[in-house]
CSV table of C-alpha atoms in Angstrom, one decimal:
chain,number,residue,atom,x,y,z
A,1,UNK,CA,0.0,0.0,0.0
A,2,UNK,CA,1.5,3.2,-1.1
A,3,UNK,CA,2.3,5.8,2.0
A,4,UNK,CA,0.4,9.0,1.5
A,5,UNK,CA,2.2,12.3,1.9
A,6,UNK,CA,1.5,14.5,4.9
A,7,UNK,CA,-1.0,17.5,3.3
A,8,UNK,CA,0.6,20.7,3.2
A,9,UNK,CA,-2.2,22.3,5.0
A,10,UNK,CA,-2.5,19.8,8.1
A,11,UNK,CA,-2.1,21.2,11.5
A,12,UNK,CA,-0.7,17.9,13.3
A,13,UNK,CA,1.5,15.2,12.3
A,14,UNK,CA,0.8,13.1,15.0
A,15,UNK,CA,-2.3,12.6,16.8
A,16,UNK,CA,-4.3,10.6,19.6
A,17,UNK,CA,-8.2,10.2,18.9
A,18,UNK,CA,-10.0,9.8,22.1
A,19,UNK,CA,-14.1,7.9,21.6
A,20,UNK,CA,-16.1,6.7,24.0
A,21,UNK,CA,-17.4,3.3,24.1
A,22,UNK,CA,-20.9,4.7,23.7
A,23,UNK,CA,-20.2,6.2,20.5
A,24,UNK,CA,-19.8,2.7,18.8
A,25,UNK,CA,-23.6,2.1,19.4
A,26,UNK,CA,-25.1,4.2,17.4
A,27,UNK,CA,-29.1,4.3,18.3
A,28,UNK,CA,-28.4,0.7,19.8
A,29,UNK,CA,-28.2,1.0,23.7
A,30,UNK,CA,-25.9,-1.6,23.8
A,31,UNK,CA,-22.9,-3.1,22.7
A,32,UNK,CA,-21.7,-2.7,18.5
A,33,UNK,CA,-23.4,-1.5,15.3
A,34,UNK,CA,-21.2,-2.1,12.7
A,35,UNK,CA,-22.9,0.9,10.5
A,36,UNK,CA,-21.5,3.4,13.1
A,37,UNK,CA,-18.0,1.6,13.6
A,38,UNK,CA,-17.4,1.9,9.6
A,39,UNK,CA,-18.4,5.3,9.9
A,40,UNK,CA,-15.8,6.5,12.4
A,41,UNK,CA,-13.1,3.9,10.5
A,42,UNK,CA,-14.2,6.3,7.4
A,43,UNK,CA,-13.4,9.0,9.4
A,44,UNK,CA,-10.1,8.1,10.4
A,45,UNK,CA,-9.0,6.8,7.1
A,46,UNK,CA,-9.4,10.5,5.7
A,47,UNK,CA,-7.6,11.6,8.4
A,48,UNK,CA,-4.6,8.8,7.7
A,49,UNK,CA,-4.9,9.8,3.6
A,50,UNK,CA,-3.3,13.1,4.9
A,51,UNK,CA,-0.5,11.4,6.3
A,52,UNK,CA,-1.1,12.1,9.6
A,53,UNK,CA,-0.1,9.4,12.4
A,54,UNK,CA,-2.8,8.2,14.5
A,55,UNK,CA,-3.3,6.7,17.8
A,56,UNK,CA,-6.5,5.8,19.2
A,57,UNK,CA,-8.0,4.8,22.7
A,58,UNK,CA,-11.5,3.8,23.0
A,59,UNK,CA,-13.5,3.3,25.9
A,60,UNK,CA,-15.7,0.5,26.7
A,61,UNK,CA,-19.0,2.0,28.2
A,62,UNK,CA,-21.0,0.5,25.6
A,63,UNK,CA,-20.0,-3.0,26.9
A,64,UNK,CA,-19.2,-2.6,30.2
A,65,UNK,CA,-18.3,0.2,32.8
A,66,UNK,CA,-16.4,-0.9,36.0
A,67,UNK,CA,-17.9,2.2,38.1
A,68,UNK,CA,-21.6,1.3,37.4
A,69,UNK,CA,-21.0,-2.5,38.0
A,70,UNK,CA,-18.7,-1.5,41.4
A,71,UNK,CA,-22.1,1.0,42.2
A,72,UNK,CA,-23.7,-2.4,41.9
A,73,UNK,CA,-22.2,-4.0,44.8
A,74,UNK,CA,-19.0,-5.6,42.3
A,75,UNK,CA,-15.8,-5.4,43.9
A,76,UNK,CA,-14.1,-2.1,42.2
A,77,UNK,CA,-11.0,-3.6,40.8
A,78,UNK,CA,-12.7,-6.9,38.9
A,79,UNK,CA,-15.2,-4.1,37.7
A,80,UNK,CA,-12.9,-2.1,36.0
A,81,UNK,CA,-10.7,-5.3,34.7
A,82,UNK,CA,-13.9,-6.2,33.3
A,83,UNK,CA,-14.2,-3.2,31.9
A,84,UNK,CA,-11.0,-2.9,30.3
A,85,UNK,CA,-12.0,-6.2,28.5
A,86,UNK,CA,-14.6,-4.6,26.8
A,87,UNK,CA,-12.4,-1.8,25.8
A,88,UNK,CA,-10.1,-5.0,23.7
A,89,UNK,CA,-13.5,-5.9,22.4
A,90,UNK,CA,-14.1,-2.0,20.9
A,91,UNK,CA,-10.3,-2.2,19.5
A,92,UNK,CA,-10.4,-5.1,17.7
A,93,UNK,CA,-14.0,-4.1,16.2
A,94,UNK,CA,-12.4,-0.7,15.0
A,95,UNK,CA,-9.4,-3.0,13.5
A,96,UNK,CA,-10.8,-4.8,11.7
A,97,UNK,CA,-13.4,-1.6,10.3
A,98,UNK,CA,-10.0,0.0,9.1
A,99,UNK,CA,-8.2,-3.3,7.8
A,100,UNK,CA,-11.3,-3.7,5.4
A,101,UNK,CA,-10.7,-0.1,4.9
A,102,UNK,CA,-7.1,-0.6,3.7
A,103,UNK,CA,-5.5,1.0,6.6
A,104,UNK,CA,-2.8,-1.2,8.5
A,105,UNK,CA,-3.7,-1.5,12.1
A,106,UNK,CA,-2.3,-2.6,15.6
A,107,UNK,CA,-4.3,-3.1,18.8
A,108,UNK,CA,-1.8,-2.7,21.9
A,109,UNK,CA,-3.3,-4.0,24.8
A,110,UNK,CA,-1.9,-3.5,28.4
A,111,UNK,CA,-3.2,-6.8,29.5
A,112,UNK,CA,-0.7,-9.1,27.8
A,113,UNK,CA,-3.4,-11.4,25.3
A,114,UNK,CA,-1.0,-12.7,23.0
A,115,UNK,CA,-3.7,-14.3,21.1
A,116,UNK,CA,-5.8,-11.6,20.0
A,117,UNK,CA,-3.2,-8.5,20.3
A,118,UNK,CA,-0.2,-7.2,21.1
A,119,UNK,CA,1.4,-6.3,24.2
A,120,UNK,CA,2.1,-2.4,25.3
A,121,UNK,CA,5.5,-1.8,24.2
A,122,UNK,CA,6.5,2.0,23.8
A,123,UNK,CA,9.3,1.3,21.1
A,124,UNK,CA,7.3,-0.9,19.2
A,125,UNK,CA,4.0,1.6,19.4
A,126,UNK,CA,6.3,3.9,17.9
A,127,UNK,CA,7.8,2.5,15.4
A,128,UNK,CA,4.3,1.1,14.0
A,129,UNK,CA,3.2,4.9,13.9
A,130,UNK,CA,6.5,5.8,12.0
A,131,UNK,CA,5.2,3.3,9.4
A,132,UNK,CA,1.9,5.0,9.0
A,133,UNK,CA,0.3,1.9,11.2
A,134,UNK,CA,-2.7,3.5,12.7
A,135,UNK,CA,-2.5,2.1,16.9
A,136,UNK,CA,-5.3,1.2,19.1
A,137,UNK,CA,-4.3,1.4,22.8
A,138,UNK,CA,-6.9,-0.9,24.7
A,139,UNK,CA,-7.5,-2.4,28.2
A,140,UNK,CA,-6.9,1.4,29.6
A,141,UNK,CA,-3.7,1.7,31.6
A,142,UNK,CA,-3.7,-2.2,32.5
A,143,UNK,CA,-4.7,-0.8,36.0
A,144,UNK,CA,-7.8,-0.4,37.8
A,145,UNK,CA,-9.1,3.0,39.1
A,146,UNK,CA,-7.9,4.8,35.8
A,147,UNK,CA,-10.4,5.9,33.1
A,148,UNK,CA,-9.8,5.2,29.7
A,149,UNK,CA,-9.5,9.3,29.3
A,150,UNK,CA,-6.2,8.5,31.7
A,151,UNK,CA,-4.9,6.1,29.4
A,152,UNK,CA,-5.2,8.5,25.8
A,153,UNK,CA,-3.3,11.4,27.7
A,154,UNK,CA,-1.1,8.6,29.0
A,155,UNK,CA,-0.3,6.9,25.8
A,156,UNK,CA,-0.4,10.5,23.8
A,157,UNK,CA,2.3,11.9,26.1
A,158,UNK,CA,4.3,8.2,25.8
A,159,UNK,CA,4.0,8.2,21.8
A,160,UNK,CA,4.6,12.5,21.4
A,161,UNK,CA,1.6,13.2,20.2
A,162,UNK,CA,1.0,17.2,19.7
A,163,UNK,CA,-2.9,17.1,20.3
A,164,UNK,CA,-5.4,14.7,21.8
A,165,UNK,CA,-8.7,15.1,19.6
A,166,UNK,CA,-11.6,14.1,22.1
A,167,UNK,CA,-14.4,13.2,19.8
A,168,UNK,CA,-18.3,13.4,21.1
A,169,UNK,CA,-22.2,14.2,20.5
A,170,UNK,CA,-21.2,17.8,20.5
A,171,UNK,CA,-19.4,20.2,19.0
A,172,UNK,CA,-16.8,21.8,22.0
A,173,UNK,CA,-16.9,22.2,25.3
A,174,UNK,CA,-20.0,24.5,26.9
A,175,UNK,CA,-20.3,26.4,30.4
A,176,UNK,CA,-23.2,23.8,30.9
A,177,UNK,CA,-25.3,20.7,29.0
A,178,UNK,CA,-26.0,22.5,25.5
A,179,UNK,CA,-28.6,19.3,25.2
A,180,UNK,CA,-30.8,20.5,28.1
A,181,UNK,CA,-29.8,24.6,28.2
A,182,UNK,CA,-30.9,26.4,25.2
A,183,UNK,CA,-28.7,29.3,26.2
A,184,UNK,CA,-25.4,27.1,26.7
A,185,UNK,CA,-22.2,29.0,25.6
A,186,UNK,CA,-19.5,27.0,23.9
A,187,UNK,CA,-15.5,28.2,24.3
A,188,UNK,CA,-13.3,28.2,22.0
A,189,UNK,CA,-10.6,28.3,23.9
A,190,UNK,CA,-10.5,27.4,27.7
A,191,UNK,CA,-7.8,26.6,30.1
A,192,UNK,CA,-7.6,23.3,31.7
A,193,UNK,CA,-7.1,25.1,34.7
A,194,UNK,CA,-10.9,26.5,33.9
A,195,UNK,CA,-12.0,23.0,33.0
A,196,UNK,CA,-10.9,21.9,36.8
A,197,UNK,CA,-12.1,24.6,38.7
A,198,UNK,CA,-15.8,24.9,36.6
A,199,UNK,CA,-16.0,20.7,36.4
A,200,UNK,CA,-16.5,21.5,32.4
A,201,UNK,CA,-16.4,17.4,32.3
A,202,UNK,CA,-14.2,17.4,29.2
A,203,UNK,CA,-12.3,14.3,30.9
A,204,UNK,CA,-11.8,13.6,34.3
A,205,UNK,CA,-9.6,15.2,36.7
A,206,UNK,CA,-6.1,13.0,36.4
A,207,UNK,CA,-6.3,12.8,32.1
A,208,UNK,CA,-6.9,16.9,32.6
A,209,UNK,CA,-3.6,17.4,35.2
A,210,UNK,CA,-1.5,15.3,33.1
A,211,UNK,CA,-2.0,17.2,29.7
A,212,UNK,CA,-1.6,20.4,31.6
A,213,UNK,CA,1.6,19.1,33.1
A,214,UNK,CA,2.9,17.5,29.9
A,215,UNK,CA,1.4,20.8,27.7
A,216,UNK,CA,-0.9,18.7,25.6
A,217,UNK,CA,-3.8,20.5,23.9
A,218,UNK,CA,-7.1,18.7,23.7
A,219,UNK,CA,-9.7,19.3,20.7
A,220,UNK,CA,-13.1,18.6,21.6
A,221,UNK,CA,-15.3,18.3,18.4
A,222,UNK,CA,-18.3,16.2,17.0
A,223,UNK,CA,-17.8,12.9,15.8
A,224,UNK,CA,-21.5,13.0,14.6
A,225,UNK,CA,-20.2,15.9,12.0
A,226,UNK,CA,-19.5,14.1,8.8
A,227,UNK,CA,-15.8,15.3,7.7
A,228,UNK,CA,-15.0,17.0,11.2
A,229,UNK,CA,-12.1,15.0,12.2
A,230,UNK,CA,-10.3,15.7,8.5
A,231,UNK,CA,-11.5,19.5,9.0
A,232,UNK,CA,-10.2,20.4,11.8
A,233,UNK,CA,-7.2,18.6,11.5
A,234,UNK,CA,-6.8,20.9,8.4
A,235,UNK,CA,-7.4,24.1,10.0
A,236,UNK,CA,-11.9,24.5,9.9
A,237,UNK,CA,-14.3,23.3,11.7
A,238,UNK,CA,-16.2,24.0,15.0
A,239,UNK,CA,-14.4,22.2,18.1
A,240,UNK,CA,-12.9,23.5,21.4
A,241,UNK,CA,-9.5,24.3,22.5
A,242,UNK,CA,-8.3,23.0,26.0
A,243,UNK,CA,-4.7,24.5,26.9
């Protein structure tokens, strides 16, 4: 497969796409629908036609979500191992979306499954990127009581990435819910200082301190929005500016 050139006009060369689980679901209100998965791997295959380098953490809500089964009376950590399982389960879906897509992929798992993945390596995640292998980070940090948010700063600050692009059911980040205020005010900008102190719920509160601490912007923009990865990457688009 012929490498594609990075586009003159793109903003980043290397970047970390952050999706919830949810967002794999589509109207379902559980678990995959392939329509939706083929449509993001769409979306990320325009973004890897402009030669940018992509990594890739999704979450695993849409399966299963360690703090609603600890809420449950689970014990916290199998919870959240449980839910980091899931998370392999979204990976490998995505991978094999963009393998039928054309687009070489690796799913890095921090739970060594040799079977179905490979294990977290930092040199090796790097080297896949240099060769315009698109990397799915999955099973979180490959510790309990860390969000899946945690892991894509994590993994963006280990593989130097210069943005993390948060992808959700809105365009940016708001002073409050834009889906039940009419009068909700997006940012463009805001500091993650500001996202702390007003609890702006653009990730939680350890992914947040270690971008600010390792000066990683975040881009908060629709992943409903057909094109709005490739836009903004190139300069347009409607998203939000955490740094």
């Amino acid at each position: 497969m012929t490498e594609a050139a990075p586009d003159s006009e793109t903003t980043y060369k290397r970047v970390m796409l952050k999706i919830s689980g949810e967002a794999l679901m589509g109207d379902q209100g559980f678990g995959l629908h392939p329509p939706t998965v083929q449509r993001i791997a769409e979306e990320v295959k325009s973004v890897h036609d402009l030669g940018v380098e992509i990594c890739m953490v999704i979450g695993g809500g849409n399966i299963f979500r360690g703090l609603q089964g600890s809420a449950q009376g689970m014990e916290r950590t199998t919870a959240d191992y449980m839910g980091m399982l899931a998370t392999v389960m979204n990976a490998l879906a995505m991978q094999s979306a963009l393998e039928e897509l054309g687009v070489f992929t690796r799913t890095i798992s921090a739970i060594p499954m040799d079977q179905v993945c490979e294990p977290y390596i930092r040199r090796r995640a790097v080297r896949h990127l240099e060769k315009k292998r698109v990397c799915i980070f999955a099973a979180g940090t490959g510790n309990p009581y860390f969000t899946t948010d945690t892991a894509a700063t994590l993994r963006a600050s280990e593989m130097a990435c210069e943005a993390i692009f948060k992808g959700t059911k809105v365009d940016g980040v708001y002073d409050k819910d834009p889906v039940k205020f009419d009068d909700a005010v997006r940012y463009d900008t805001v500091s993650y200082d500001d996202v702390l102190t007003k609890r702006l719920g653009v990730m939680d509160a350890s992914a947040i301190a270690l971008a600010r601490d390792n000066s990683l912007p975040i881009i908060v923009f629709s992943l409903d929005e057909p094109g709005g990865f490739r836009g903004i990457l190139a300069g347009r688009g409607t998203y939000t500016k955490v740094g």
